[in-house]
mmCIF file of C-alpha atoms in Angstrom:
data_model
loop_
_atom_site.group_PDB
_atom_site.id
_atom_site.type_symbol
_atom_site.label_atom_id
_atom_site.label_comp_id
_atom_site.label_asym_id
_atom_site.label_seq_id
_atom_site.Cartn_x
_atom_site.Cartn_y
_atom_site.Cartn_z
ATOM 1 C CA UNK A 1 12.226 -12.255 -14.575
ATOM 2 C CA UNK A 2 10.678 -10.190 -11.614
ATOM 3 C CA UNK A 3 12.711 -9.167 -8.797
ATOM 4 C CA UNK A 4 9.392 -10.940 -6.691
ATOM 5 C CA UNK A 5 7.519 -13.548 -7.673
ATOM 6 C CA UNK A 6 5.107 -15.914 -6.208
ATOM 7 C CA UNK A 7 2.765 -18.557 -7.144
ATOM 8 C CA UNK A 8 0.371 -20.402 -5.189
ATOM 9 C CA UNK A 9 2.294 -19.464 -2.655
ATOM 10 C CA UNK A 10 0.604 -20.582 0.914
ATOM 11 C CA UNK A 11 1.365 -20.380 4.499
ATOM 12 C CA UNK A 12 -1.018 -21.881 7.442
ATOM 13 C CA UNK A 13 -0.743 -21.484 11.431
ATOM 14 C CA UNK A 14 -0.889 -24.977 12.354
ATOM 15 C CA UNK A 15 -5.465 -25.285 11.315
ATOM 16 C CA UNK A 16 -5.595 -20.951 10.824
ATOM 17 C CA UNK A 17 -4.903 -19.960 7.451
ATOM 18 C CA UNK A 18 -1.921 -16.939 6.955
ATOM 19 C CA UNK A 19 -1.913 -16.697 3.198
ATOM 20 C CA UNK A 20 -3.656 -18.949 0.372
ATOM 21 C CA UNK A 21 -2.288 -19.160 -3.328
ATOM 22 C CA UNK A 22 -0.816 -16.167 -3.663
ATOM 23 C CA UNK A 23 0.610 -15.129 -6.900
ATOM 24 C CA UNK A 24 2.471 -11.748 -7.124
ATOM 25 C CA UNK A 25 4.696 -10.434 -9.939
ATOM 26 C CA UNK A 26 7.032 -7.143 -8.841
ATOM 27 C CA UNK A 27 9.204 -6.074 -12.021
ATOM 28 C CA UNK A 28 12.698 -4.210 -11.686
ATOM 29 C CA UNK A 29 11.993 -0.479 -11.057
ATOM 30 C CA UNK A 30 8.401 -0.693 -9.877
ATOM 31 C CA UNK A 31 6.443 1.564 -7.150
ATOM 32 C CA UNK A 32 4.863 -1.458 -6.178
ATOM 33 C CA UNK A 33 1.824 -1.047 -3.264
ATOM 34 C CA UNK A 34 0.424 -3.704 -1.274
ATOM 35 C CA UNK A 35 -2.330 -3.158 0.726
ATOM 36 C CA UNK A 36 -5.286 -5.335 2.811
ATOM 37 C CA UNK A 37 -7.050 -4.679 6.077
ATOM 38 C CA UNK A 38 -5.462 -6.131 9.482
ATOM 39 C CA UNK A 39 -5.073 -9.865 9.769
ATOM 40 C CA UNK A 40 -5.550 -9.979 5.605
ATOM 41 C CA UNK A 41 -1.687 -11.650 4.829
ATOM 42 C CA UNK A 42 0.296 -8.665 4.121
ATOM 43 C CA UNK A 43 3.036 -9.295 6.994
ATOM 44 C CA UNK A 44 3.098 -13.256 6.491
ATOM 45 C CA UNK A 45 3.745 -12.400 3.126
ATOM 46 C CA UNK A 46 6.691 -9.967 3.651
ATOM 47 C CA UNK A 47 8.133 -12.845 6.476
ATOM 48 C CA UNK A 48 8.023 -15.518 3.675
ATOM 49 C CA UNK A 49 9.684 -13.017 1.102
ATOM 50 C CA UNK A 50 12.200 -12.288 3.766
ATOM 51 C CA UNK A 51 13.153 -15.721 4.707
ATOM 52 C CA UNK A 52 11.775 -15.098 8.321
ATOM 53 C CA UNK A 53 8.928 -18.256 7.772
ATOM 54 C CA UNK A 54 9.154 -21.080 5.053
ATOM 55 C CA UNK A 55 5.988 -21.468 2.741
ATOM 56 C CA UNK A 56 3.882 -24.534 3.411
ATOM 57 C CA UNK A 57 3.247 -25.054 -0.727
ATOM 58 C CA UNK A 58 3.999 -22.905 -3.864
ATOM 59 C CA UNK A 59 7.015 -20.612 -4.947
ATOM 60 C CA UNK A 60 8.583 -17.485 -3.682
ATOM 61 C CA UNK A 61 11.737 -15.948 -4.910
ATOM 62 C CA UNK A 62 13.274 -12.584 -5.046
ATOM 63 C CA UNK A 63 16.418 -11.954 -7.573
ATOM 64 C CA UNK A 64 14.952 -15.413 -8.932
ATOM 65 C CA UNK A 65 16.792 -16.470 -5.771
ATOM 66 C CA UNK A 66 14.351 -18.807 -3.137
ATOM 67 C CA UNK A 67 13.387 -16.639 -0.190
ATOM 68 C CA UNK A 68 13.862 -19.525 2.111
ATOM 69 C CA UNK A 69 17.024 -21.599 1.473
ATOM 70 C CA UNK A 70 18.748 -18.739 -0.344
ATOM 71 C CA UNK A 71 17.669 -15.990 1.739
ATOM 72 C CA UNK A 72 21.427 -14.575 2.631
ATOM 73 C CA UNK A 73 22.134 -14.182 -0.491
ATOM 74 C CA UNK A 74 19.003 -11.982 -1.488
ATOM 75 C CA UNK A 75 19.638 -10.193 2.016
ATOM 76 C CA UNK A 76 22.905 -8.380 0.434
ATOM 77 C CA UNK A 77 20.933 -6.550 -2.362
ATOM 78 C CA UNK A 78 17.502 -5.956 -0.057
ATOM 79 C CA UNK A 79 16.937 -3.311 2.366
ATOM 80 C CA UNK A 80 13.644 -3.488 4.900
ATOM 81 C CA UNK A 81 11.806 -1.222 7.624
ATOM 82 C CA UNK A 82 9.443 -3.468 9.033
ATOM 83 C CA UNK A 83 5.895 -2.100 10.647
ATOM 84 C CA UNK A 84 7.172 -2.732 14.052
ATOM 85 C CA UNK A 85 10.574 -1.254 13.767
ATOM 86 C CA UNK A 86 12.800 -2.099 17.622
ATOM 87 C CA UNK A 87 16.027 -0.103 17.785
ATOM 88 C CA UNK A 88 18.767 -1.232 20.571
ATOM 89 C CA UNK A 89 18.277 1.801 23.174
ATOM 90 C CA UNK A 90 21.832 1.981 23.853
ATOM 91 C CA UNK A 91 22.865 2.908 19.972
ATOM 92 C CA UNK A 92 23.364 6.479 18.296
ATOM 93 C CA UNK A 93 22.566 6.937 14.507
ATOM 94 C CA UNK A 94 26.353 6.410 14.169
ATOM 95 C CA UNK A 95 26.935 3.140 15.502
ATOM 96 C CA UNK A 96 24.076 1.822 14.560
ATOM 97 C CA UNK A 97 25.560 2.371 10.969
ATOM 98 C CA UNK A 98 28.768 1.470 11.830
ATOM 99 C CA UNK A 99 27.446 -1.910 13.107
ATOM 100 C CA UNK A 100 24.887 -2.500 10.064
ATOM 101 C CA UNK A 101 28.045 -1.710 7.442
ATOM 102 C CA UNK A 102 30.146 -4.169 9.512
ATOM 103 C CA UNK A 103 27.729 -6.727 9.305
ATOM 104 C CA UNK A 104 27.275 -6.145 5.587
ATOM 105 C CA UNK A 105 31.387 -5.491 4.879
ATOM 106 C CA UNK A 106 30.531 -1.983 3.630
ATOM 107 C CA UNK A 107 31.261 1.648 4.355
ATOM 108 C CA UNK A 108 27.903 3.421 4.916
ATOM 109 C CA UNK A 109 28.747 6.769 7.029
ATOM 110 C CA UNK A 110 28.980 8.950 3.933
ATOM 111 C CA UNK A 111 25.379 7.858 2.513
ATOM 112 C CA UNK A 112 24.271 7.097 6.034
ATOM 113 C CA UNK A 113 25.000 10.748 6.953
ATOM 114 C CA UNK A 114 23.470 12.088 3.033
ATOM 115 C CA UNK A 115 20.420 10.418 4.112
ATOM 116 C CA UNK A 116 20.465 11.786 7.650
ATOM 117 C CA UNK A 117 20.722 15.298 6.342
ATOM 118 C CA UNK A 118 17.884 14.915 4.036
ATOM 119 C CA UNK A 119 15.723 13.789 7.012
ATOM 120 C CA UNK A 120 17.176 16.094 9.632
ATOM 121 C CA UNK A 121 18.301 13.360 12.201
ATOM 122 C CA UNK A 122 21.322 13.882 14.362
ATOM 123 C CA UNK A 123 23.224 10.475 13.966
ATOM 124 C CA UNK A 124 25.485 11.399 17.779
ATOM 125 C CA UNK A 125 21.910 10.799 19.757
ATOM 126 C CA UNK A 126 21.026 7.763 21.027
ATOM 127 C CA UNK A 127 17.933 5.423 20.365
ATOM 128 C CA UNK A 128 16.522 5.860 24.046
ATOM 129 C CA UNK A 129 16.603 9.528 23.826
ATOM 130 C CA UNK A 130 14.805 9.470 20.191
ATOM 131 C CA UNK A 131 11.401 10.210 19.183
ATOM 132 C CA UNK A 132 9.356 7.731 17.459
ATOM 133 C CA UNK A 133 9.466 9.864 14.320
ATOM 134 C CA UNK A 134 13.512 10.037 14.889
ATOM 135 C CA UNK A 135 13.384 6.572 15.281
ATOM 136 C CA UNK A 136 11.311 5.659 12.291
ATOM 137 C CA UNK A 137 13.974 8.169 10.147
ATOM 138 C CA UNK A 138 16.736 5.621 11.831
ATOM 139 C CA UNK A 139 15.179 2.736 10.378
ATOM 140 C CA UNK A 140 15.237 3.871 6.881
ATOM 141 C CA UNK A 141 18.424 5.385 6.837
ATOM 142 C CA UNK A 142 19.548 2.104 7.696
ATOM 143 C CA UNK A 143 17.873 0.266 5.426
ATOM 144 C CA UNK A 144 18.393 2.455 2.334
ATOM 145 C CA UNK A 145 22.039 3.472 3.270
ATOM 146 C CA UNK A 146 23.482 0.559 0.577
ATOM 147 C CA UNK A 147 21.651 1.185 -1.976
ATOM 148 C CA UNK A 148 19.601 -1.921 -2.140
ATOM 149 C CA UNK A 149 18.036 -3.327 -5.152
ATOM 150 C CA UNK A 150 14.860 -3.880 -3.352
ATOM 151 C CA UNK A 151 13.156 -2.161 -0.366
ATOM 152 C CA UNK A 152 10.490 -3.377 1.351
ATOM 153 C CA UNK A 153 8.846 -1.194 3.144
ATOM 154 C CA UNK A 154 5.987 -1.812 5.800
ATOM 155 C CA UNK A 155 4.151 1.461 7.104
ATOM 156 C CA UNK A 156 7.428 3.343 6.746
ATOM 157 C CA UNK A 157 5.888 7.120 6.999
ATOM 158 C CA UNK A 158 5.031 5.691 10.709
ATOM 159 C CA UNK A 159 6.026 8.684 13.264
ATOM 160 C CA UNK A 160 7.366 10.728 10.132
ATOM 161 C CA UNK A 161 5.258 14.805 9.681
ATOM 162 C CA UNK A 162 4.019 16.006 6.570
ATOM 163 C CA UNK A 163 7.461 17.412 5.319
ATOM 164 C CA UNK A 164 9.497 13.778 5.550
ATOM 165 C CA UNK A 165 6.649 12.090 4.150
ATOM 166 C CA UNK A 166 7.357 14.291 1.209
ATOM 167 C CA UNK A 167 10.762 13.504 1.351
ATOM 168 C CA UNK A 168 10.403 9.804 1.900
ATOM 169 C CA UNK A 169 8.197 9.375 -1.171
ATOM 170 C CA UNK A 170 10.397 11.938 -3.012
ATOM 171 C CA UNK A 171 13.346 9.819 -2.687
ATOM 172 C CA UNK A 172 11.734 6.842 -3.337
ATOM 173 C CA UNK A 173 10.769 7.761 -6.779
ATOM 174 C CA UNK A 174 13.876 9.090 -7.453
ATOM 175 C CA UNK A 175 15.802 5.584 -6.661
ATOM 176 C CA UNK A 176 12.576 4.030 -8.573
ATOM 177 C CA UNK A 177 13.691 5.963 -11.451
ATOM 178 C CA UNK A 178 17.433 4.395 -11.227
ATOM 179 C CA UNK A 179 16.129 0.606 -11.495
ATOM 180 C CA UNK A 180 15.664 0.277 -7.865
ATOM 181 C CA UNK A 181 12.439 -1.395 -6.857
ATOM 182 C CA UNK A 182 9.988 -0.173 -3.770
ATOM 183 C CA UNK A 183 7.600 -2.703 -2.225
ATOM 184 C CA UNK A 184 5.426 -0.637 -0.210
ATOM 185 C CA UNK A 185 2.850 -1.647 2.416
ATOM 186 C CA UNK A 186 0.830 1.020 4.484
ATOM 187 C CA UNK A 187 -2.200 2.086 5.905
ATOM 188 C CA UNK A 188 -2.066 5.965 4.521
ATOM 189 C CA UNK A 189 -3.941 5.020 1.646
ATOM 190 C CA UNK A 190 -3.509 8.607 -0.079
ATOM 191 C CA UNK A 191 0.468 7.638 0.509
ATOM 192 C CA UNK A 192 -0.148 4.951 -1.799
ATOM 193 C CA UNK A 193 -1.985 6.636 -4.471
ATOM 194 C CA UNK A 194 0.549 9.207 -4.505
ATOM 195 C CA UNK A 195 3.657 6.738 -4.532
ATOM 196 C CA UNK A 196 2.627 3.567 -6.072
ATOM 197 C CA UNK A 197 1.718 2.767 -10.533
ATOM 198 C CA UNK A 198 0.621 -0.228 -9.458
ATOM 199 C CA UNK A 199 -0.768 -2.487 -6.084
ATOM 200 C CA UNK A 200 -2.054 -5.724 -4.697
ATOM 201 C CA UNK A 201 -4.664 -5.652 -2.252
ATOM 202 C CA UNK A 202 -5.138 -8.933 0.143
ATOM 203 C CA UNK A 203 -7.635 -9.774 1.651
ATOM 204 C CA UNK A 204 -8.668 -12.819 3.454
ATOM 205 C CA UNK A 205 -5.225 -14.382 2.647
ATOM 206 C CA UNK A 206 -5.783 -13.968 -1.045
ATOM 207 C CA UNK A 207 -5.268 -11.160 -3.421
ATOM 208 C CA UNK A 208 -8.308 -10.433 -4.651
ATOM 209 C CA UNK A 209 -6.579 -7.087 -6.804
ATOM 210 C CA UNK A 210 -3.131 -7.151 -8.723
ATOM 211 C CA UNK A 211 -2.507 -4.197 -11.710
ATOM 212 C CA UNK A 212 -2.210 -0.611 -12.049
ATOM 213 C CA UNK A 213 -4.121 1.859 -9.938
ATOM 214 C CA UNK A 214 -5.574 2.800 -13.057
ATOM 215 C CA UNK A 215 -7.170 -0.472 -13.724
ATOM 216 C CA UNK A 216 -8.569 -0.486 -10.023
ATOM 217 C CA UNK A 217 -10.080 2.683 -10.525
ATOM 218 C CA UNK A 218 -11.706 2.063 -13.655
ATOM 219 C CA UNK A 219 -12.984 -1.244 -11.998
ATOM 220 C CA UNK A 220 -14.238 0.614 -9.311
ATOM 221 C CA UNK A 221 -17.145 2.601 -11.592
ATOM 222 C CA UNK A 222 -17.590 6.560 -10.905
ATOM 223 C CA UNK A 223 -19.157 8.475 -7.838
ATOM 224 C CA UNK A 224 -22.333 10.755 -9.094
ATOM 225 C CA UNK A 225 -23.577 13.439 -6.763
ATOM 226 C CA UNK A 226 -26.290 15.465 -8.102
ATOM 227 C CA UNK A 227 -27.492 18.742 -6.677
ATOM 228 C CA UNK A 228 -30.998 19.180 -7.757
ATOM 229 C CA UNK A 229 -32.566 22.131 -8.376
ATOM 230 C CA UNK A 230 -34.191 23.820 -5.641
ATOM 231 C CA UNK A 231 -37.738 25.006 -7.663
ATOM 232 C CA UNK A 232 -38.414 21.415 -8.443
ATOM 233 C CA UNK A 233 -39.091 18.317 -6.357
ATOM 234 C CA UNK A 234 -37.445 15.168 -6.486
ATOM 235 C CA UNK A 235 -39.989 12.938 -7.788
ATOM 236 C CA UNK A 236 -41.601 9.878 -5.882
ATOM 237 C CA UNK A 237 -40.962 7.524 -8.236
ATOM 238 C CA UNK A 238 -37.057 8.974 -9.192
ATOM 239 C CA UNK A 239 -35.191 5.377 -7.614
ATOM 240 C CA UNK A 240 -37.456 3.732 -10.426
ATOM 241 C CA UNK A 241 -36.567 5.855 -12.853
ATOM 242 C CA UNK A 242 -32.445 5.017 -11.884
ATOM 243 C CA UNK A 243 -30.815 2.923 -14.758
ATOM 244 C CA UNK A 244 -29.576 -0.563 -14.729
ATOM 245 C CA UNK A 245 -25.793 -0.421 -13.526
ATOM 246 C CA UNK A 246 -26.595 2.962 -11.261
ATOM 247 C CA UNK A 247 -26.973 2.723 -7.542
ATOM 248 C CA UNK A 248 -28.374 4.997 -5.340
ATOM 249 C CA UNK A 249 -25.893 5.448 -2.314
ATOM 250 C CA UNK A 250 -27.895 8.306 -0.702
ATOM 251 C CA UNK A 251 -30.163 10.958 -0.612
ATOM 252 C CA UNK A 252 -30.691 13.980 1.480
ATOM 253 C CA UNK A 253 -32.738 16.915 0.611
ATOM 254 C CA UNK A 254 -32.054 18.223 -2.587
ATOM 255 C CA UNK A 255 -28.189 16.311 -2.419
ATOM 256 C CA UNK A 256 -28.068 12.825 -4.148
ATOM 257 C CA UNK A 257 -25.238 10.205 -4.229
ATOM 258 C CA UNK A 258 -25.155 7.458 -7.193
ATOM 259 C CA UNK A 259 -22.815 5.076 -7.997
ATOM 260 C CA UNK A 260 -22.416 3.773 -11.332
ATOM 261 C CA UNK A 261 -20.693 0.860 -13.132
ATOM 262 C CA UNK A 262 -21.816 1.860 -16.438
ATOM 263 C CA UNK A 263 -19.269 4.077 -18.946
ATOM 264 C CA UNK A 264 -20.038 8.092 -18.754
ATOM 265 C CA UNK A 265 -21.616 8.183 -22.259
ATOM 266 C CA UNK A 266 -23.892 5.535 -21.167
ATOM 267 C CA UNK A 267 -24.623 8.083 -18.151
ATOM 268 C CA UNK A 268 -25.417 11.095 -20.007
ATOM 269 C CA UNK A 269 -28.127 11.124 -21.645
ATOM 270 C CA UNK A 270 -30.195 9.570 -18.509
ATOM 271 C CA UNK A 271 -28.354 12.861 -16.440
ATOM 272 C CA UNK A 272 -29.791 15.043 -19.265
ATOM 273 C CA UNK A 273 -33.230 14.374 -18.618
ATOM 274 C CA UNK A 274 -33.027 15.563 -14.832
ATOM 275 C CA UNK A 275 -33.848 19.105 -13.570
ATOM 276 C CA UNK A 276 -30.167 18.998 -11.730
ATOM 277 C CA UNK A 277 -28.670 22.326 -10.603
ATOM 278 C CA UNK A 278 -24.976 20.687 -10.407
ATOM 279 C CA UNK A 279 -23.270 17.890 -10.784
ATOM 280 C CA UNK A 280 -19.709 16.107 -9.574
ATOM 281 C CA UNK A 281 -18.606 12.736 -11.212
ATOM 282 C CA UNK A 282 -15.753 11.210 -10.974
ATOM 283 C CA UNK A 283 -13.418 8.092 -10.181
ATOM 284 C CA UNK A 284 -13.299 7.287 -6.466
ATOM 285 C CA UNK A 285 -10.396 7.656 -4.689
ATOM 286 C CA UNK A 286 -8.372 4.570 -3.090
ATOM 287 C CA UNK A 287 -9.725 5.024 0.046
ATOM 288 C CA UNK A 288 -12.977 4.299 -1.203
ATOM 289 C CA UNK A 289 -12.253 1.908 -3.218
ATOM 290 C CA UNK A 290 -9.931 0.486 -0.539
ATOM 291 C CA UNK A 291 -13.307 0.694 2.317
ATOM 292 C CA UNK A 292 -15.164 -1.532 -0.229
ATOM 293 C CA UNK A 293 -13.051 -4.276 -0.351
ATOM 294 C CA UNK A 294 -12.981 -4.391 3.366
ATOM 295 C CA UNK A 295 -16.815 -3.777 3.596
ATOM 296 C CA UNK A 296 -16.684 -7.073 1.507
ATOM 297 C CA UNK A 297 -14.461 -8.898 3.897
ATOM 298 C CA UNK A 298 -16.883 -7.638 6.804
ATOM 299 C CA UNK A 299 -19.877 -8.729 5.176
ATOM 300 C CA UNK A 300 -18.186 -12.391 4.756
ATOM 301 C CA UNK A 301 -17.206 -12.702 8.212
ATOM 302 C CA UNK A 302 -20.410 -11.732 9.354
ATOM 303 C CA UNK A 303 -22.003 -14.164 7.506
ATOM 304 C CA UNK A 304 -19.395 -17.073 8.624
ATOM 305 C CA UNK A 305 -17.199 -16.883 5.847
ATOM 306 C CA UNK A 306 -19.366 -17.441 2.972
ATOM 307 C CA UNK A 307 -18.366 -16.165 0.038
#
């Protein structure tokens, strides 16, 4: 069983479409990464899988419990910071936790103040008085403070420097490692590579990606930039020459940019013809292979939605 699962799960606003048949699969203990351009699903998603909006068709539970008519129940184990995170201004760190562990008939000042040492936040100052990075710390403190059994996370590194990003993701892995289960939504795509062993990406309402990073990389072909060297010319005829399954992405001057969706030792021997004075090749990183799915979505909008 997976601590989330969905099938053909849908949700429309009134005639606009939120999300179509979506199908996800989040196992106990997973880094779990869900990303998709503005307006693509991922927050109607997270409201059905918090009970927050009812799906019009298809299946969502978490715990194997349904997100809609059980959705107290999956609340006790389930901790959230959601991408808009609102604080009452007249709180402190300390009785906001005091209030959150009375609602959930726990103690949670001793981890509430662990966690508030590891991010450096002063639990006696109040809300209206915070930063938006002090703030932001707030939110997860509270929502990690009982130790759920699944966070859900949506831009939580919002506000946070460098240094508690580190942390964040640091701890994260760490409660990974003790069966706990992260899903993880945000727009700091390198975040995401660093955090995440597998992702979604949405788009249009639909996932159009669900497996390991490694998968999406390997999907996603390798980037080939070629210096060439300086005592010869680039032929007239070299984008003729280019093999089936390599694209030319750019060229300027002696600098050349393929991309190719053909395996390396296909590559070679084609490379080892050409007078080239260097050469990079490698697997694009998400945020490239992140801009091309959205590039597609563009393109489709453009073009009135036709896929």
């Amino acid at each position: 069983m997976g601590i989330i699962e969905t099938d053909q799960l849908t949700y429309r606003y009134g005639s606009r479409r939120g999300i179509d048949a979506v199908g996800l699969r989040v196992h106990e203990g997973a880094l779990y990464g869900f990303l998709g351009p503005n307006g693509a699903g991922k927050t109607t998603t997270i409201r059905v899988l918090l009970g927050f909006l009812h799906g019009s068709t298809g299946m969502a539970r978490v715990f194997g419990l349904d997100c809609w008519t059980q959705s107290a129940r999956i609340k006790q184990d389930l901790g959230y910071v959601p991408g808009d995170l609102r604080l009452w201004p007249w709180l402190t760190g300390q009785s906001a936790l005091n209030m959150v562990g009375a609602i959930r008939g726990r103690e949670l000042a001793t981890p509430g103040r662990q966690l508030a040492d590891m991010f450096e936040l002063d639990l006696s100052v109040k809300v209206r008085r915070m930063s938006k990075g002090m703030r932001q710390k707030l939110g997860l403190i509270l929502a990690m403070a009982h130790d759920p059994k699944l966070l859900i996370l949506d831009e939580p590194s919002s506000g946070l420097d460098p240094l508690m990003q580190d942390r964040l993701l640091e701890y994260l892995r760490t409660v990974a490692r003790r069966g706990r289960t992260v899903f993880f939504s945000s727009h700091t795509l390198s975040e995401v590579e660093r955090l995440c062993d597998r992702l979604a990406i949405i788009r249009q309402g639909r996932i159009v990606f669900d497996g390991p990073l490694d998968d999406l990389r390997r999907q996603a072909g390798h980037e080939v930039r070629l210096r060439w060297n300086p005592a010869r010319e680039i032929p007239a005829d070299f984008d003729r020459s280019i093999p089936a399954g390599v694209r030319l992405v750019s060229r300027d001057g002696l600098d050349v940019h393929l991309h190719s969706s053909v395996e390396v030792v296909t590559l070679l021997p084609w490379l080892g013809t050409l007078p080239i004075d260097d050469l990079a090749l490698g697997r694009p990183d998400l945020e490239s292979i992140f801009r091309a799915f959205y590039q597609t979505d563009a393109q489709s909008a453009e073009n009135g939605g036709r896929r």
